[in-house]
Amino acid sequence: MAGTSTTEKGSYWNLQVETMPRKRLAKLQLERLRKTVRRTYEKIPFYREAMDRAGFGPDDLSSLDDLVRLPTTTKDDLRLGYPLGFLTCSQEEIVRFHASSGTTGVPVIAAYTRKDMELWGDVMARCLVAAGVQPGMFVHNAYGYGLFTGGLGFQAGIQRLGAAEVPMSGGMTQRQVSFLADLGSQVLTCTPSYALVIAETARGLGVDLAADPRLQIGIFGAEVWTDSIRQQVEAALGLRAYNIYGLTEIIGPGVAAECPAHRGLHIQEDWFLPEILDPDTGESLPPGEQGELCLTTLKEAMPLLRFRTKDLTRLDPDPCPCGRTTVRMDPVLGRSDDMLTIRGVNVFPSEIEIILLRHGEFSPNYQVVVDREHLMDTLEVRVEVTPAVWEAGSSVLDSLEALLRQELLELLAVSAKVQLVAPGWMPRSEGKAKRIVDRRDLDAKKHGSR
Ligand code: DLL
């Protein structure tokens, strides 16, 4: 059943599943959900207790509508189960571990059985094929290899598909440029911010990757990126950019990805059941509304019921011209915990990015610094300007600063300090870019309170 199949509408890795009539898909989902709920009830005290409390157990599940009656899972719940409290298989069955970065404390460990690894390779192959990757192509994989799921998750898909993997991992950017230029890979995979760093480094070395007809496809994810970044990456590298989404707790990359129609990311719904919840109340929201993505994963080692991702998006159930019948999610707007509240106004870093990148004078290298002065929140936007603007001198910089301040005030209703900095001033990231510096957090940690 698996294997590339091409139809006049496009290419699929698994035609049968990806274009399955919705009714049949629902049947398959319910079958797998039933097994998963039973397994979690039997093996994980956290779920058994929650289901017993709610008086709704594995035998009560009669349709997919009952999903909302199952317990939700948060990252904090997983941390309480650290390291292997959410395992439903025996330790001998585990063939791989990954872990989330755990920037805010205890990491979350994800375990995979052999079957899970096969399933991961399969969903990743679907995502690669949806972006146009074919057996025989060279895939320059610059996602980090290691506990992070990016590098090895893509590896699983590339191998499954039968394409050639160039396992670069992140870093040593000059070497990335020479490998891209010398080998002539058709596909680049990395975070969108690192794609921009590769493009910038290539420019510095006098290598014009955009002019190389061999590089055609970029598959970017692991962080929020706007359409403006997409346009910049596509222009700088001369490729078509595809968005891919995923998270360690659920499997890694491969949960959802764009097809050539670029109308959102198709969720691999036969393994991952999506819902949208109100981020504040946890209530289920009707189709089409924006809210927090919640995912149920039907895999073997660590299946999770209704995991609250904190990623804000919207689901689109309308048919897609590519022929896939799976529901699509909008590109993630931001994480609910990345939303900044500045003197009562809610702002997402991606909204600031959109304003910045409307102007050719600014580069996509920016940072948003939030602080507190005299009990008031302050916002500072630091952004690099292009070399030509920097050389134009202080009067040009002053008027650009004023313009940006004005736009942030008009469009987002926040007053911000703007600091324009020289090209190359900002730190470059080899993985996920760090756009927000919240000094209020540092302060709270220093004083032990908020
Ligand atoms: O970032 C998995 C991944 C690797 C996805 C490579 C795509 C490509 P984590 O490190 O656990 O896993 O981080 C998961 O990253 O909850 C989102 O907030 C964010 N994220 C992932 N993909 C996207 C995307 C990997 N396409 C967290 N757009 C998620 C926006 C994304 N945010």
GROMACS .gro file of C-alpha atoms and ligand atoms in nm:
model
  482
    1MET     CA    1   0.000   0.000   0.000
    2ALA     CA    2   0.282   0.236   0.082
    3GLY     CA    3   0.508   0.364  -0.194
    4THR     CA    4   0.497   0.667  -0.414
    5SER     CA    5   0.197   0.689  -0.634
    6THR     CA    6   0.140   0.967  -0.880
    7THR     CA    7  -0.196   1.075  -1.008
    8GLU     CA    8  -0.288   1.364  -1.232
    9LYS     CA    9  -0.367   1.565  -0.918
   10GLY     CA   10  -0.026   1.516  -0.762
   11SER     CA   11   0.189   1.275  -0.576
   12TYR     CA   12   0.107   1.080  -0.265
   13TRP     CA   13   0.313   0.841  -0.059
   14ASN     CA   14   0.008   0.648   0.052
   15LEU     CA   15  -0.274   0.726  -0.190
   16GLN     CA   16  -0.522   0.504  -0.012
   17VAL     CA   17  -0.489   0.665   0.328
   18GLU     CA   18  -0.425   1.022   0.218
   19THR     CA   19  -0.733   1.037  -0.004
   20MET     CA   20  -0.957   0.807   0.201
   21PRO     CA   21  -1.327   0.899   0.206
   22ARG     CA   22  -1.400   1.076   0.536
   23LYS     CA   23  -1.643   0.809   0.653
   24ARG     CA   24  -1.387   0.533   0.615
   25LEU     CA   25  -1.123   0.746   0.780
   26ALA     CA   26  -1.353   0.804   1.079
   27LYS     CA   27  -1.403   0.430   1.112
   28LEU     CA   28  -1.029   0.370   1.110
   29GLN     CA   29  -0.974   0.650   1.363
   30LEU     CA   30  -1.238   0.513   1.599
   31GLU     CA   31  -1.092   0.163   1.579
   32ARG     CA   32  -0.744   0.293   1.666
   33LEU     CA   33  -0.877   0.529   1.931
   34ARG     CA   34  -1.058   0.246   2.107
   35LYS     CA   35  -0.739   0.041   2.124
   36THR     CA   36  -0.538   0.340   2.243
   37VAL     CA   37  -0.783   0.437   2.515
   38ARG     CA   38  -0.790   0.082   2.644
   39ARG     CA   39  -0.414   0.062   2.644
   40THR     CA   40  -0.369   0.394   2.826
   41TYR     CA   41  -0.636   0.297   3.080
   42GLU     CA   42  -0.465  -0.032   3.154
   43LYS     CA   43  -0.106   0.091   3.162
   44ILE     CA   44  -0.102   0.452   3.281
   45PRO     CA   45  -0.233   0.536   3.629
   46PHE     CA   46  -0.271   0.904   3.532
   47TYR     CA   47  -0.526   0.815   3.262
   48ARG     CA   48  -0.697   0.541   3.461
   49GLU     CA   49  -0.754   0.776   3.755
   50ALA     CA   50  -0.876   1.059   3.529
   51MET     CA   51  -1.117   0.828   3.344
   52ASP     CA   52  -1.244   0.677   3.669
   53ARG     CA   53  -1.300   1.026   3.811
   54ALA     CA   54  -1.497   1.126   3.501
   55GLY     CA   55  -1.692   0.799   3.501
   56PHE     CA   56  -1.609   0.749   3.135
   57GLY     CA   57  -1.386   0.458   3.041
   58PRO     CA   58  -1.266   0.261   2.736
   59ASP     CA   59  -1.595   0.067   2.708
   60ASP     CA   60  -1.803   0.385   2.685
   61LEU     CA   61  -1.645   0.515   2.366
   62SER     CA   62  -1.912   0.482   2.099
   63SER     CA   63  -1.811   0.744   1.840
   64LEU     CA   64  -1.541   0.999   1.767
   65ASP     CA   65  -1.767   1.263   1.924
   66ASP     CA   66  -1.682   1.102   2.257
   67LEU     CA   67  -1.323   1.222   2.223
   68VAL     CA   68  -1.414   1.536   2.420
   69ARG     CA   69  -1.508   1.320   2.719
   70LEU     CA   70  -1.158   1.184   2.753
   71PRO     CA   71  -0.903   1.349   2.983
   72THR     CA   72  -0.664   1.609   2.843
   73THR     CA   73  -0.288   1.590   2.895
   74THR     CA   74  -0.056   1.886   2.952
   75LYS     CA   75   0.319   1.918   2.941
   76ASP     CA   76   0.313   1.950   3.321
   77ASP     CA   77   0.134   1.616   3.350
   78LEU     CA   78   0.408   1.461   3.137
   79ARG     CA   79   0.676   1.621   3.353
   80LEU     CA   80   0.520   1.468   3.663
   81GLY     CA   81   0.555   1.133   3.489
   82TYR     CA   82   0.925   1.195   3.410
   83PRO     CA   83   1.104   0.995   3.281
   84LEU     CA   84   0.890   0.701   3.168
   85GLY     CA   85   0.559   0.730   3.353
   86PHE     CA   86   0.360   0.744   3.029
   87LEU     CA   87   0.502   0.429   2.878
   88THR     CA   88   0.247   0.169   2.765
   89CYS     CA   89   0.495  -0.092   2.640
   90SER     CA   90   0.770  -0.285   2.813
   91GLN     CA   91   1.115  -0.125   2.826
   92GLU     CA   92   1.248  -0.407   2.605
   93GLU     CA   93   1.022  -0.294   2.323
   94ILE     CA   94   1.172   0.057   2.309
   95VAL     CA   95   1.410   0.114   2.019
   96ARG     CA   96   1.458   0.494   2.039
   97PHE     CA   97   1.438   0.791   2.273
   98HIS     CA   98   1.404   1.159   2.198
   99ALA     CA   99   1.346   1.452   2.432
  100SER     CA  100   1.207   1.801   2.413
  101SER     CA  101   1.453   2.079   2.481
  102GLY     CA  102   1.313   2.149   2.827
  103THR     CA  103   1.415   2.515   2.835
  104THR     CA  104   1.183   2.570   3.129
  105GLY     CA  105   1.279   2.277   3.346
  106VAL     CA  106   1.235   1.902   3.331
  107PRO     CA  107   1.249   1.775   2.972
  108VAL     CA  108   0.986   1.544   2.830
  109ILE     CA  109   1.119   1.209   2.712
  110ALA     CA  110   0.955   1.041   2.414
  111ALA     CA  111   0.999   0.668   2.357
  112TYR     CA  112   0.937   0.476   2.035
  113THR     CA  113   0.880   0.109   1.960
  114ARG     CA  114   0.987  -0.045   1.630
  115LYS     CA  115   0.630   0.001   1.504
  116ASP     CA  116   0.635   0.368   1.609
  117MET     CA  117   0.957   0.419   1.412
  118GLU     CA  118   0.792   0.263   1.108
  119LEU     CA  119   0.488   0.481   1.150
  120TRP     CA  120   0.712   0.789   1.187
  121GLY     CA  121   0.903   0.702   0.871
  122ASP     CA  122   0.573   0.653   0.693
  123VAL     CA  123   0.414   0.986   0.793
  124MET     CA  124   0.742   1.165   0.721
  125ALA     CA  125   0.757   1.004   0.377
  126ARG     CA  126   0.404   1.134   0.312
  127CYS     CA  127   0.515   1.487   0.408
  128LEU     CA  128   0.825   1.469   0.189
  129VAL     CA  129   0.632   1.338  -0.111
  130ALA     CA  130   0.363   1.606  -0.061
  131ALA     CA  131   0.640   1.864  -0.102
  132GLY     CA  132   0.759   1.697  -0.423
  133VAL     CA  133   1.051   1.489  -0.293
  134GLN     CA  134   1.105   1.175  -0.500
  135PRO     CA  135   1.329   0.869  -0.461
  136GLY     CA  136   1.672   0.948  -0.599
  137MET     CA  137   1.674   1.311  -0.492
  138PHE     CA  138   1.944   1.442  -0.255
  139VAL     CA  139   1.809   1.580   0.071
  140HIS     CA  140   2.042   1.815   0.260
  141ASN     CA  141   1.913   1.770   0.615
  142ALA     CA  142   2.029   2.055   0.837
  143TYR     CA  143   1.792   1.992   1.129
  144GLY     CA  144   1.983   1.906   1.445
  145TYR     CA  145   2.055   1.534   1.498
  146GLY     CA  146   2.034   1.401   1.853
  147LEU     CA  147   1.762   1.417   2.115
  148PHE     CA  148   1.583   1.682   1.907
  149THR     CA  149   1.342   1.503   1.674
  150GLY     CA  150   1.417   1.715   1.364
  151GLY     CA  151   1.729   1.547   1.222
  152LEU     CA  152   1.643   1.184   1.290
  153GLY     CA  153   1.273   1.229   1.216
  154PHE     CA  154   1.355   1.353   0.869
  155GLN     CA  155   1.608   1.072   0.837
  156ALA     CA  156   1.334   0.817   0.901
  157GLY     CA  157   1.125   0.964   0.617
  158ILE     CA  158   1.412   1.009   0.373
  159GLN     CA  159   1.518   0.646   0.421
  160ARG     CA  160   1.163   0.519   0.393
  161LEU     CA  161   1.118   0.709   0.072
  162GLY     CA  162   1.445   0.598  -0.077
  163ALA     CA  163   1.592   0.944  -0.131
  164ALA     CA  164   1.957   1.017  -0.051
  165GLU     CA  165   2.023   1.175   0.284
  166VAL     CA  166   2.299   1.428   0.346
  167PRO     CA  167   2.298   1.423   0.728
  168MET     CA  168   2.445   1.769   0.790
  169SER     CA  169   2.278   1.853   1.124
  170GLY     CA  170   2.294   2.222   1.222
  171GLY     CA  171   2.607   2.439   1.238
  172MET     CA  172   2.931   2.487   1.044
  173THR     CA  173   2.735   2.697   0.803
  174GLN     CA  174   3.017   2.752   0.554
  175ARG     CA  175   3.040   2.377   0.513
  176GLN     CA  176   2.663   2.362   0.462
  177VAL     CA  177   2.702   2.607   0.174
  178SER     CA  178   2.981   2.413   0.008
  179PHE     CA  179   2.795   2.083   0.039
  180LEU     CA  180   2.483   2.238  -0.109
  181ALA     CA  181   2.679   2.387  -0.397
  182ASP     CA  182   2.906   2.086  -0.461
  183LEU     CA  183   2.655   1.803  -0.427
  184GLY     CA  184   2.368   1.995  -0.578
  185SER     CA  185   2.099   1.870  -0.339
  186GLN     CA  186   1.747   1.927  -0.467
  187VAL     CA  187   1.598   1.953  -0.119
  188LEU     CA  188   1.695   2.154   0.189
  189THR     CA  189   1.543   2.077   0.528
  190CYS     CA  190   1.604   2.296   0.836
  191THR     CA  191   1.434   2.565   1.043
  192PRO     CA  192   1.327   2.866   0.835
  193SER     CA  193   1.555   3.093   1.039
  194TYR     CA  194   1.853   2.867   0.969
  195ALA     CA  195   1.764   2.865   0.598
  196LEU     CA  196   1.808   3.243   0.606
  197VAL     CA  197   2.144   3.205   0.781
  198ILE     CA  198   2.258   2.958   0.514
  199ALA     CA  199   2.146   3.201   0.242
  200GLU     CA  200   2.328   3.491   0.408
  201THR     CA  201   2.647   3.288   0.454
  202ALA     CA  202   2.632   3.178   0.089
  203ARG     CA  203   2.602   3.542  -0.019
  204GLY     CA  204   2.905   3.629   0.195
  205LEU     CA  205   3.102   3.352   0.024
  206GLY     CA  206   2.996   3.470  -0.321
  207VAL     CA  207   2.786   3.156  -0.381
  208ASP     CA  208   2.452   3.224  -0.549
  209LEU     CA  209   2.232   2.937  -0.434
  210ALA     CA  210   1.922   3.104  -0.579
  211ALA     CA  211   2.075   3.072  -0.925
  212ASP     CA  212   2.141   2.699  -0.881
  213PRO     CA  213   1.857   2.522  -1.064
  214ARG     CA  214   1.918   2.199  -0.875
  215LEU     CA  215   1.792   2.327  -0.538
  216GLN     CA  216   1.413   2.322  -0.573
  217ILE     CA  217   1.238   2.232  -0.248
  218GLY     CA  218   1.271   2.354   0.112
  219ILE     CA  219   1.085   2.186   0.400
  220PHE     CA  220   1.088   2.417   0.697
  221GLY     CA  221   0.936   2.401   1.042
  222ALA     CA  222   0.997   2.365   1.417
  223GLU     CA  223   0.927   2.735   1.473
  224VAL     CA  224   0.670   2.998   1.385
  225TRP     CA  225   0.731   3.165   1.050
  226THR     CA  226   0.523   3.414   0.859
  227ASP     CA  227   0.454   3.450   0.489
  228SER     CA  228   0.709   3.731   0.471
  229ILE     CA  229   0.981   3.491   0.586
  230ARG     CA  230   0.855   3.239   0.330
  231GLN     CA  231   0.897   3.495   0.051
  232GLN     CA  232   1.246   3.587   0.173
  233VAL     CA  233   1.361   3.225   0.197
  234GLU     CA  234   1.215   3.139  -0.144
  235ALA     CA  235   1.385   3.440  -0.306
  236ALA     CA  236   1.718   3.393  -0.128
  237LEU     CA  237   1.749   3.023  -0.209
  238GLY     CA  238   1.548   2.992  -0.530
  239LEU     CA  239   1.323   2.713  -0.402
  240ARG     CA  240   0.962   2.644  -0.312
  241ALA     CA  241   0.915   2.645   0.065
  242TYR     CA  242   0.686   2.395   0.243
  243ASN     CA  243   0.578   2.416   0.605
  244ILE     CA  244   0.604   2.108   0.827
  245TYR     CA  245   0.474   2.081   1.183
  246GLY     CA  246   0.522   1.843   1.470
  247LEU     CA  247   0.627   1.808   1.830
  248THR     CA  248   0.828   1.565   2.038
  249GLU     CA  249   0.540   1.460   2.263
  250ILE     CA  250   0.331   1.351   1.965
  251ILE     CA  251   0.610   1.198   1.749
  252GLY     CA  252   0.832   1.480   1.615
  253PRO     CA  253   0.808   1.630   1.264
  254GLY     CA  254   0.547   1.466   1.044
  255VAL     CA  255   0.224   1.547   1.227
  256ALA     CA  256   0.120   1.783   0.946
  257ALA     CA  257   0.269   1.933   0.631
  258GLU     CA  258   0.183   2.143   0.329
  259CYS     CA  259   0.096   2.008  -0.014
  260PRO     CA  260   0.154   2.195  -0.343
  261ALA     CA  261  -0.176   2.385  -0.296
  262HIS     CA  262  -0.020   2.567   0.004
  263ARG     CA  263  -0.356   2.605   0.172
  264GLY     CA  264  -0.255   2.495   0.518
  265LEU     CA  265  -0.089   2.181   0.655
  266HIS     CA  266  -0.258   1.842   0.608
  267ILE     CA  267  -0.277   1.662   0.941
  268GLN     CA  268  -0.194   1.289   0.920
  269GLU     CA  269  -0.530   1.219   1.073
  270ASP     CA  270  -0.516   0.842   1.067
  271TRP     CA  271  -0.260   0.864   1.351
  272PHE     CA  272  -0.314   1.209   1.504
  273LEU     CA  273  -0.663   1.328   1.595
  274PRO     CA  274  -0.689   1.707   1.605
  275GLU     CA  275  -0.925   1.930   1.804
  276ILE     CA  276  -0.928   2.303   1.868
  277LEU     CA  277  -0.983   2.416   2.227
  278ASP     CA  278  -1.037   2.751   2.389
  279PRO     CA  279  -0.690   2.810   2.539
  280ASP     CA  280  -0.838   2.963   2.855
  281THR     CA  281  -1.130   2.735   2.933
  282GLY     CA  282  -1.023   2.415   2.758
  283GLU     CA  283  -1.368   2.394   2.594
  284SER     CA  284  -1.392   2.245   2.246
  285LEU     CA  285  -1.437   2.508   1.973
  286PRO     CA  286  -1.643   2.460   1.655
  287PRO     CA  287  -1.469   2.397   1.319
  288GLY     CA  288  -1.310   2.707   1.169
  289GLU     CA  289  -1.245   2.886   1.497
  290GLN     CA  290  -0.897   2.974   1.608
  291GLY     CA  291  -0.772   2.826   1.931
  292GLU     CA  292  -0.527   2.582   2.086
  293LEU     CA  293  -0.447   2.269   1.890
  294CYS     CA  294  -0.505   1.954   2.092
  295LEU     CA  295  -0.378   1.622   1.956
  296THR     CA  296  -0.449   1.260   2.038
  297THR     CA  297  -0.178   1.028   1.914
  298LEU     CA  298  -0.253   0.667   1.838
  299LYS     CA  299   0.099   0.526   1.846
  300GLU     CA  300   0.238   0.243   2.055
  301ALA     CA  301   0.502   0.331   2.315
  302MET     CA  302   0.364   0.660   2.448
  303PRO     CA  303   0.020   0.732   2.305
  304LEU     CA  304  -0.123   1.055   2.447
  305LEU     CA  305  -0.486   1.147   2.488
  306ARG     CA  306  -0.583   1.503   2.400
  307PHE     CA  307  -0.239   1.660   2.442
  308ARG     CA  308  -0.267   2.039   2.474
  309THR     CA  309   0.002   2.173   2.242
  310LYS     CA  310  -0.034   2.546   2.329
  311ASP     CA  311   0.001   2.610   1.955
  312LEU     CA  312  -0.264   2.847   1.822
  313THR     CA  313  -0.418   2.764   1.487
  314ARG     CA  314  -0.743   2.693   1.303
  315LEU     CA  315  -0.864   2.377   1.130
  316ASP     CA  316  -0.995   2.381   0.775
  317PRO     CA  317  -1.205   2.076   0.680
  318ASP     CA  318  -1.283   2.200   0.324
  319PRO     CA  319  -1.167   1.977   0.038
  320CYS     CA  320  -0.819   2.057  -0.090
  321PRO     CA  321  -0.742   2.076  -0.464
  322CYS     CA  322  -0.456   1.829  -0.411
  323GLY     CA  323  -0.710   1.551  -0.352
  324ARG     CA  324  -0.607   1.470   0.004
  325THR     CA  325  -0.911   1.433   0.226
  326THR     CA  326  -0.734   1.507   0.554
  327VAL     CA  327  -0.814   1.820   0.750
  328ARG     CA  328  -0.568   2.110   0.727
  329MET     CA  329  -0.435   2.339   0.996
  330ASP     CA  330  -0.333   2.701   0.938
  331PRO     CA  331   0.034   2.785   0.992
  332VAL     CA  332   0.078   2.826   1.367
  333LEU     CA  333   0.022   3.188   1.470
  334GLY     CA  334   0.220   3.147   1.791
  335ARG     CA  335   0.222   2.958   2.116
  336SER     CA  336  -0.023   3.070   2.378
  337ASP     CA  337   0.270   3.102   2.617
  338ASP     CA  338   0.461   3.322   2.368
  339MET     CA  339   0.185   3.579   2.366
  340LEU     CA  340   0.317   3.898   2.520
  341THR     CA  341   0.085   4.107   2.729
  342ILE     CA  342   0.223   4.458   2.727
  343ARG     CA  343   0.030   4.697   2.947
  344GLY     CA  344  -0.287   4.503   2.881
  345VAL     CA  345  -0.239   4.460   2.505
  346ASN     CA  346  -0.182   4.109   2.367
  347VAL     CA  347   0.085   4.083   2.101
  348PHE     CA  348   0.235   3.785   1.919
  349PRO     CA  349   0.595   3.811   1.799
  350SER     CA  350   0.472   3.698   1.455
  351GLU     CA  351   0.256   4.013   1.431
  352ILE     CA  352   0.565   4.224   1.491
  353GLU     CA  353   0.751   4.022   1.228
  354ILE     CA  354   0.483   4.094   0.969
  355ILE     CA  355   0.514   4.469   1.029
  356LEU     CA  356   0.894   4.462   1.011
  357LEU     CA  357   0.912   4.264   0.693
  358ARG     CA  358   0.673   4.486   0.503
  359HIS     CA  359   0.978   4.710   0.465
  360GLY     CA  360   1.274   4.612   0.252
  361GLU     CA  361   1.501   4.814   0.481
  362PHE     CA  362   1.481   4.561   0.766
  363SER     CA  363   1.623   4.211   0.775
  364PRO     CA  364   1.444   3.912   0.932
  365ASN     CA  365   1.695   3.920   1.216
  366TYR     CA  366   1.510   4.075   1.504
  367GLN     CA  367   1.449   4.036   1.873
  368VAL     CA  368   1.165   4.145   2.095
  369VAL     CA  369   1.279   4.244   2.442
  370VAL     CA  370   1.021   4.273   2.717
  371ASP     CA  371   1.112   4.426   3.051
  372ARG     CA  372   0.953   4.595   3.347
  373GLU     CA  373   1.036   4.948   3.458
  374HIS     CA  374   0.864   5.111   3.756
  375LEU     CA  375   0.607   4.828   3.755
  376MET     CA  376   0.523   4.896   3.389
  377ASP     CA  377   0.591   4.652   3.105
  378THR     CA  378   0.817   4.783   2.833
  379LEU     CA  379   0.866   4.651   2.481
  380GLU     CA  380   1.173   4.702   2.269
  381VAL     CA  381   1.204   4.582   1.911
  382ARG     CA  382   1.560   4.538   1.789
  383VAL     CA  383   1.606   4.477   1.423
  384GLU     CA  384   1.897   4.466   1.183
  385VAL     CA  385   1.883   4.695   0.883
  386THR     CA  386   2.030   4.617   0.541
  387PRO     CA  387   2.391   4.723   0.476
  388ALA     CA  388   2.277   5.005   0.244
  389VAL     CA  389   2.050   5.154   0.510
  390TRP     CA  390   2.319   5.126   0.775
  391GLU     CA  391   2.563   5.312   0.553
  392ALA     CA  392   2.307   5.581   0.473
  393GLY     CA  393   2.367   5.729   0.817
  394SER     CA  394   2.184   5.848   1.124
  395SER     CA  395   1.914   6.069   0.972
  396VAL     CA  396   1.782   5.777   0.763
  397LEU     CA  397   1.801   5.547   1.066
  398ASP     CA  398   1.622   5.801   1.284
  399SER     CA  399   1.332   5.836   1.043
  400LEU     CA  400   1.303   5.458   1.001
  401GLU     CA  401   1.296   5.417   1.378
  402ALA     CA  402   1.018   5.673   1.402
  403LEU     CA  403   0.824   5.505   1.120
  404LEU     CA  404   0.843   5.166   1.287
  405ARG     CA  405   0.741   5.305   1.625
  406GLN     CA  406   0.443   5.469   1.461
  407GLU     CA  407   0.336   5.150   1.280
  408LEU     CA  408   0.364   4.936   1.592
  409LEU     CA  409   0.146   5.187   1.773
  410GLU     CA  410  -0.110   5.212   1.493
  411LEU     CA  411  -0.133   4.845   1.400
  412LEU     CA  412  -0.078   4.670   1.733
  413ALA     CA  413  -0.171   4.947   1.975
  414VAL     CA  414   0.151   4.910   2.172
  415SER     CA  415   0.414   5.170   2.222
  416ALA     CA  416   0.756   5.023   2.171
  417LYS     CA  417   1.111   5.141   2.176
  418VAL     CA  418   1.276   5.065   1.844
  419GLN     CA  419   1.646   5.004   1.808
  420LEU     CA  420   1.795   4.960   1.463
  421VAL     CA  421   2.119   4.767   1.467
  422ALA     CA  422   2.398   4.698   1.222
  423PRO     CA  423   2.384   4.403   0.979
  424GLY     CA  424   2.528   4.096   1.150
  425TRP     CA  425   2.470   4.234   1.502
  426MET     CA  426   2.209   3.978   1.611
  427PRO     CA  427   2.312   3.628   1.712
  428ARG     CA  428   2.238   3.373   1.437
  429SER     CA  429   2.063   3.049   1.525
  430GLU     CA  430   2.143   2.704   1.390
  431GLY     CA  431   1.807   2.567   1.504
  432LYS     CA  432   1.506   2.742   1.648
  433ALA     CA  433   1.557   3.120   1.654
  434LYS     CA  434   1.523   3.292   1.989
  435ARG     CA  435   1.314   3.598   1.909
  436ILE     CA  436   1.182   3.686   2.253
  437VAL     CA  437   1.388   3.797   2.547
  438ASP     CA  438   1.160   3.833   2.845
  439ARG     CA  439   1.358   4.004   3.118
  440ARG     CA  440   1.052   3.992   3.343
  441ASP     CA  441   1.108   3.616   3.366
  442LEU     CA  442   1.472   3.664   3.460
  443ASP     CA  443   1.366   3.912   3.724
  444ALA     CA  444   1.101   3.679   3.859
  445LYS     CA  445   1.355   3.398   3.881
  446LYS     CA  446   1.604   3.627   4.056
  447HIS     CA  447   1.350   3.735   4.316
  448GLY     CA  448   1.175   3.401   4.330
  449SER     CA  449   0.838   3.546   4.231
  450ARG     CA  450   0.652   3.724   3.953
  451DLL     O1  451   1.012   2.117   1.665
  451DLL     C1  452   0.956   1.899   1.577
  451DLL     C2  453   0.987   1.946   1.440
  451DLL     C3  454   1.114   1.927   1.388
  451DLL     C4  455   0.886   2.004   1.361
  451DLL     C5  456   1.142   1.967   1.257
  451DLL     C6  457   0.913   2.042   1.230
  451DLL     C7  458   1.040   2.024   1.179
  451DLL     P1  459   0.974   2.026   1.948
  451DLL     O2  460   1.117   2.065   1.962
  451DLL     O3  461   0.914   1.939   2.050
  451DLL     O4  462   0.951   1.952   1.812
  451DLL     O5  463   0.890   2.160   1.938
  451DLL     C8  464   0.754   2.157   1.914
  451DLL     O6  465   0.768   2.367   1.796
  451DLL     O7  466   0.472   2.281   1.975
  451DLL     C9  467   0.545   2.439   1.803
  451DLL     O8  468   0.535   2.538   1.903
  451DLL    C10  469   0.677   2.453   1.730
  451DLL     N1  470   0.664   2.415   1.589
  451DLL    C11  471   0.696   2.298   1.531
  451DLL     N2  472   0.672   2.303   1.397
  451DLL    C12  473   0.622   2.427   1.372
  451DLL    C13  474   0.577   2.495   1.257
  451DLL    C14  475   0.977   2.002   1.685
  451DLL     N3  476   0.579   2.441   1.135
  451DLL    C15  477   0.702   2.298   1.902
  451DLL     N4  478   0.529   2.621   1.273
  451DLL    C16  479   0.556   2.301   1.864
  451DLL    C17  480   0.525   2.681   1.393
  451DLL    C18  481   0.616   2.497   1.497
  451DLL     N5  482   0.569   2.622   1.505
   0.00000   0.00000   0.00000
